[in-house]
Amino acid sequence: MRKFNVTVNGKSYIVEVEEIGAAATASAPAAAPVAAAPAAAPAAAPAVSAPAGGTPVKSPMPGVVRKFAFANGATVKAGQPVVVLEAMKMMNDIVATADGVITYAVEIGANVETDAVLAYIK
């Protein structure tokens, strides 16, 4: 984790930022503050083909996948929450559409659209 002091509209904030997947590099002392580049928009979830005979669990709204309630390959019952989807700053439980073994079709952190397949149950 690295700490930064950020000033927005004259008000100072201390923020912590975690570096993920980047090799640590030594930095030379800067003579002047450097503006950070704007963050790229997260990519949409890739399309995944359905396993033979699988029942899809679809997203009822656009949002961000925050949590899986079960591990891949777990047995689930219809109506059990299987995915937590964040939409409009609210956490929404997405439930299994059938009984069977679940296989997730997205990753945690993925942005999904309405009717995107989140998982398959076979």
PDB file of C-alpha atoms in Angstrom:
ATOM      1  CA  MET A   1       0.000   0.000   0.000  1.00  0.00           C
ATOM      2  CA  ARG A   2       1.174   3.489  -0.776  1.00  0.00           C
ATOM      3  CA  LYS A   3      -0.194   6.631   0.821  1.00  0.00           C
ATOM      4  CA  PHE A   4      -0.854   9.821  -1.100  1.00  0.00           C
ATOM      5  CA  ASN A   5      -2.042  13.276  -0.110  1.00  0.00           C
ATOM      6  CA  VAL A   6      -4.670  14.454  -2.604  1.00  0.00           C
ATOM      7  CA  THR A   7      -6.182  17.936  -2.678  1.00  0.00           C
ATOM      8  CA  VAL A   8      -9.635  18.343  -4.236  1.00  0.00           C
ATOM      9  CA  ASN A   9     -11.306  21.764  -4.378  1.00  0.00           C
ATOM     10  CA  GLY A  10      -8.945  23.050  -1.708  1.00  0.00           C
ATOM     11  CA  LYS A  11      -9.641  20.189   0.736  1.00  0.00           C
ATOM     12  CA  SER A  12      -6.818  17.750   1.504  1.00  0.00           C
ATOM     13  CA  TYR A  13      -7.386  13.965   1.730  1.00  0.00           C
ATOM     14  CA  ILE A  14      -5.006  11.136   2.599  1.00  0.00           C
ATOM     15  CA  VAL A  15      -5.624   8.056   0.434  1.00  0.00           C
ATOM     16  CA  GLU A  16      -4.068   4.592   0.366  1.00  0.00           C
ATOM     17  CA  VAL A  17      -3.563   2.890  -2.993  1.00  0.00           C
ATOM     18  CA  GLU A  18      -2.706  -0.758  -3.462  1.00  0.00           C
ATOM     19  CA  GLU A  19      -0.467  -1.687  -6.385  1.00  0.00           C
ATOM     20  CA  ILE A  20      -1.696  -4.810  -8.139  1.00  0.00           C
ATOM     21  CA  GLY A  21       0.289  -6.802 -10.685  1.00  0.00           C
ATOM     22  CA  ALA A  22       2.974  -4.174 -11.172  1.00  0.00           C
ATOM     23  CA  ALA A  23       6.629  -4.732 -10.382  1.00  0.00           C
ATOM     24  CA  ALA A  24       7.955  -2.392  -7.727  1.00  0.00           C
ATOM     25  CA  THR A  25      10.172   0.286  -9.206  1.00  0.00           C
ATOM     26  CA  ALA A  26      12.492   2.786  -7.618  1.00  0.00           C
ATOM     27  CA  SER A  27      11.411   6.342  -8.230  1.00  0.00           C
ATOM     28  CA  ALA A  28      13.647   9.377  -8.453  1.00  0.00           C
ATOM     29  CA  PRO A  29      12.689  12.395  -6.357  1.00  0.00           C
ATOM     30  CA  ALA A  30      10.316  14.577  -8.331  1.00  0.00           C
ATOM     31  CA  ALA A  31      10.978  18.285  -8.681  1.00  0.00           C
ATOM     32  CA  ALA A  32       7.280  19.090  -9.085  1.00  0.00           C
ATOM     33  CA  PRO A  33       4.013  17.238  -8.497  1.00  0.00           C
ATOM     34  CA  VAL A  34       2.921  15.043 -11.379  1.00  0.00           C
ATOM     35  CA  ALA A  35      -0.724  14.701 -12.321  1.00  0.00           C
ATOM     36  CA  ALA A  36      -1.932  11.108 -12.492  1.00  0.00           C
ATOM     37  CA  ALA A  37      -3.321   9.813 -15.773  1.00  0.00           C
ATOM     38  CA  PRO A  38      -7.078   9.189 -15.743  1.00  0.00           C
ATOM     39  CA  ALA A  39      -8.009   5.590 -14.975  1.00  0.00           C
ATOM     40  CA  ALA A  40      -9.201   3.487 -17.883  1.00  0.00           C
ATOM     41  CA  ALA A  41     -12.780   2.236 -17.760  1.00  0.00           C
ATOM     42  CA  PRO A  42     -13.041  -1.409 -16.696  1.00  0.00           C
ATOM     43  CA  ALA A  43     -13.621  -3.848 -19.532  1.00  0.00           C
ATOM     44  CA  ALA A  44     -16.983  -5.548 -19.920  1.00  0.00           C
ATOM     45  CA  ALA A  45     -17.239  -9.208 -18.991  1.00  0.00           C
ATOM     46  CA  PRO A  46     -16.234 -11.550 -21.823  1.00  0.00           C
ATOM     47  CA  ALA A  47     -18.854 -13.804 -23.378  1.00  0.00           C
ATOM     48  CA  VAL A  48     -18.656 -17.429 -22.274  1.00  0.00           C
ATOM     49  CA  SER A  49     -20.385 -20.305 -24.023  1.00  0.00           C
ATOM     50  CA  ALA A  50     -22.898 -22.385 -22.089  1.00  0.00           C
ATOM     51  CA  PRO A  51     -21.910 -25.853 -20.978  1.00  0.00           C
ATOM     52  CA  ALA A  52     -24.049 -28.568 -22.565  1.00  0.00           C
ATOM     53  CA  GLY A  53     -27.424 -28.583 -20.824  1.00  0.00           C
ATOM     54  CA  GLY A  54     -26.528 -25.714 -18.483  1.00  0.00           C
ATOM     55  CA  THR A  55     -29.166 -23.319 -17.180  1.00  0.00           C
ATOM     56  CA  PRO A  56     -27.910 -19.719 -17.271  1.00  0.00           C
ATOM     57  CA  VAL A  57     -28.054 -17.353 -14.292  1.00  0.00           C
ATOM     58  CA  LYS A  58     -28.417 -13.900 -15.867  1.00  0.00           C
ATOM     59  CA  SER A  59     -27.891 -10.427 -14.493  1.00  0.00           C
ATOM     60  CA  PRO A  60     -31.216  -8.588 -14.084  1.00  0.00           C
ATOM     61  CA  MET A  61     -29.429  -5.217 -14.249  1.00  0.00           C
ATOM     62  CA  PRO A  62     -26.080  -3.658 -15.167  1.00  0.00           C
ATOM     63  CA  GLY A  63     -23.561  -3.708 -12.339  1.00  0.00           C
ATOM     64  CA  VAL A  64     -20.274  -4.983 -10.931  1.00  0.00           C
ATOM     65  CA  VAL A  65     -19.777  -8.561  -9.711  1.00  0.00           C
ATOM     66  CA  ARG A  66     -18.651  -8.235  -6.060  1.00  0.00           C
ATOM     67  CA  LYS A  67     -18.844 -11.735  -4.563  1.00  0.00           C
ATOM     68  CA  PHE A  68     -19.566 -15.398  -5.281  1.00  0.00           C
ATOM     69  CA  ALA A  69     -21.549 -17.231  -2.596  1.00  0.00           C
ATOM     70  CA  PHE A  70     -20.183 -20.634  -3.646  1.00  0.00           C
ATOM     71  CA  ALA A  71     -17.012 -22.008  -5.212  1.00  0.00           C
ATOM     72  CA  ASN A  72     -17.034 -23.234  -8.811  1.00  0.00           C
ATOM     73  CA  GLY A  73     -18.349 -26.805  -8.866  1.00  0.00           C
ATOM     74  CA  ALA A  74     -20.481 -26.442  -5.731  1.00  0.00           C
ATOM     75  CA  THR A  75     -23.998 -27.882  -5.608  1.00  0.00           C
ATOM     76  CA  VAL A  76     -26.698 -25.209  -5.303  1.00  0.00           C
ATOM     77  CA  LYS A  77     -30.476 -25.190  -4.932  1.00  0.00           C
ATOM     78  CA  ALA A  78     -32.887 -22.982  -6.888  1.00  0.00           C
ATOM     79  CA  GLY A  79     -33.493 -19.706  -5.054  1.00  0.00           C
ATOM     80  CA  GLN A  80     -30.171 -19.681  -3.164  1.00  0.00           C
ATOM     81  CA  PRO A  81     -28.105 -16.485  -3.571  1.00  0.00           C
ATOM     82  CA  VAL A  82     -25.085 -17.304  -5.766  1.00  0.00           C
ATOM     83  CA  VAL A  83     -23.702 -13.895  -6.838  1.00  0.00           C
ATOM     84  CA  VAL A  84     -23.612 -10.457  -5.206  1.00  0.00           C
ATOM     85  CA  LEU A  85     -23.988  -7.741  -7.842  1.00  0.00           C
ATOM     86  CA  GLU A  86     -23.406  -4.066  -7.008  1.00  0.00           C
ATOM     87  CA  ALA A  87     -25.709  -1.727  -8.885  1.00  0.00           C
ATOM     88  CA  MET A  88     -26.253   1.939  -8.038  1.00  0.00           C
ATOM     89  CA  LYS A  89     -24.214   1.498  -4.820  1.00  0.00           C
ATOM     90  CA  MET A  90     -26.527  -1.271  -3.580  1.00  0.00           C
ATOM     91  CA  MET A  91     -25.577  -4.918  -3.113  1.00  0.00           C
ATOM     92  CA  ASN A  92     -28.051  -7.264  -4.813  1.00  0.00           C
ATOM     93  CA  ASP A  93     -28.239 -11.035  -4.338  1.00  0.00           C
ATOM     94  CA  ILE A  94     -28.658 -12.899  -7.615  1.00  0.00           C
ATOM     95  CA  VAL A  95     -30.220 -16.314  -7.011  1.00  0.00           C
ATOM     96  CA  ALA A  96     -29.792 -19.723  -8.618  1.00  0.00           C
ATOM     97  CA  THR A  97     -32.352 -20.440 -11.319  1.00  0.00           C
ATOM     98  CA  ALA A  98     -32.191 -24.234 -10.898  1.00  0.00           C
ATOM     99  CA  ASP A  99     -30.752 -27.026  -8.749  1.00  0.00           C
ATOM    100  CA  GLY A 100     -27.344 -28.352  -9.790  1.00  0.00           C
ATOM    101  CA  VAL A 101     -23.627 -27.675  -9.983  1.00  0.00           C
ATOM    102  CA  ILE A 102     -22.604 -24.041 -10.540  1.00  0.00           C
ATOM    103  CA  THR A 103     -19.931 -22.820 -12.945  1.00  0.00           C
ATOM    104  CA  TYR A 104     -19.271 -19.075 -12.930  1.00  0.00           C
ATOM    105  CA  ALA A 105     -18.990 -17.347 -16.311  1.00  0.00           C
ATOM    106  CA  VAL A 106     -17.563 -14.031 -15.036  1.00  0.00           C
ATOM    107  CA  GLU A 107     -14.886 -12.934 -12.611  1.00  0.00           C
ATOM    108  CA  ILE A 108     -15.225 -10.876  -9.443  1.00  0.00           C
ATOM    109  CA  GLY A 109     -14.878  -7.206 -10.365  1.00  0.00           C
ATOM    110  CA  ALA A 110     -16.320  -7.660 -13.859  1.00  0.00           C
ATOM    111  CA  ASN A 111     -18.746  -5.051 -15.187  1.00  0.00           C
ATOM    112  CA  VAL A 112     -21.828  -6.733 -16.602  1.00  0.00           C
ATOM    113  CA  GLU A 113     -24.834  -5.522 -18.546  1.00  0.00           C
ATOM    114  CA  THR A 114     -28.482  -6.528 -18.195  1.00  0.00           C
ATOM    115  CA  ASP A 115     -29.017 -10.177 -19.277  1.00  0.00           C
ATOM    116  CA  ALA A 116     -25.273 -10.980 -19.112  1.00  0.00           C
ATOM    117  CA  VAL A 117     -24.708 -14.611 -18.109  1.00  0.00           C
ATOM    118  CA  LEU A 118     -23.123 -14.704 -14.647  1.00  0.00           C
ATOM    119  CA  ALA A 119     -23.058 -18.483 -14.192  1.00  0.00           C
ATOM    120  CA  TYR A 120     -24.393 -21.771 -15.492  1.00  0.00           C
ATOM    121  CA  ILE A 121     -26.043 -24.465 -13.444  1.00  0.00           C
ATOM    122  CA  LYS A 122     -25.901 -28.005 -14.760  1.00  0.00           C
TER     123      LYS A 122
END
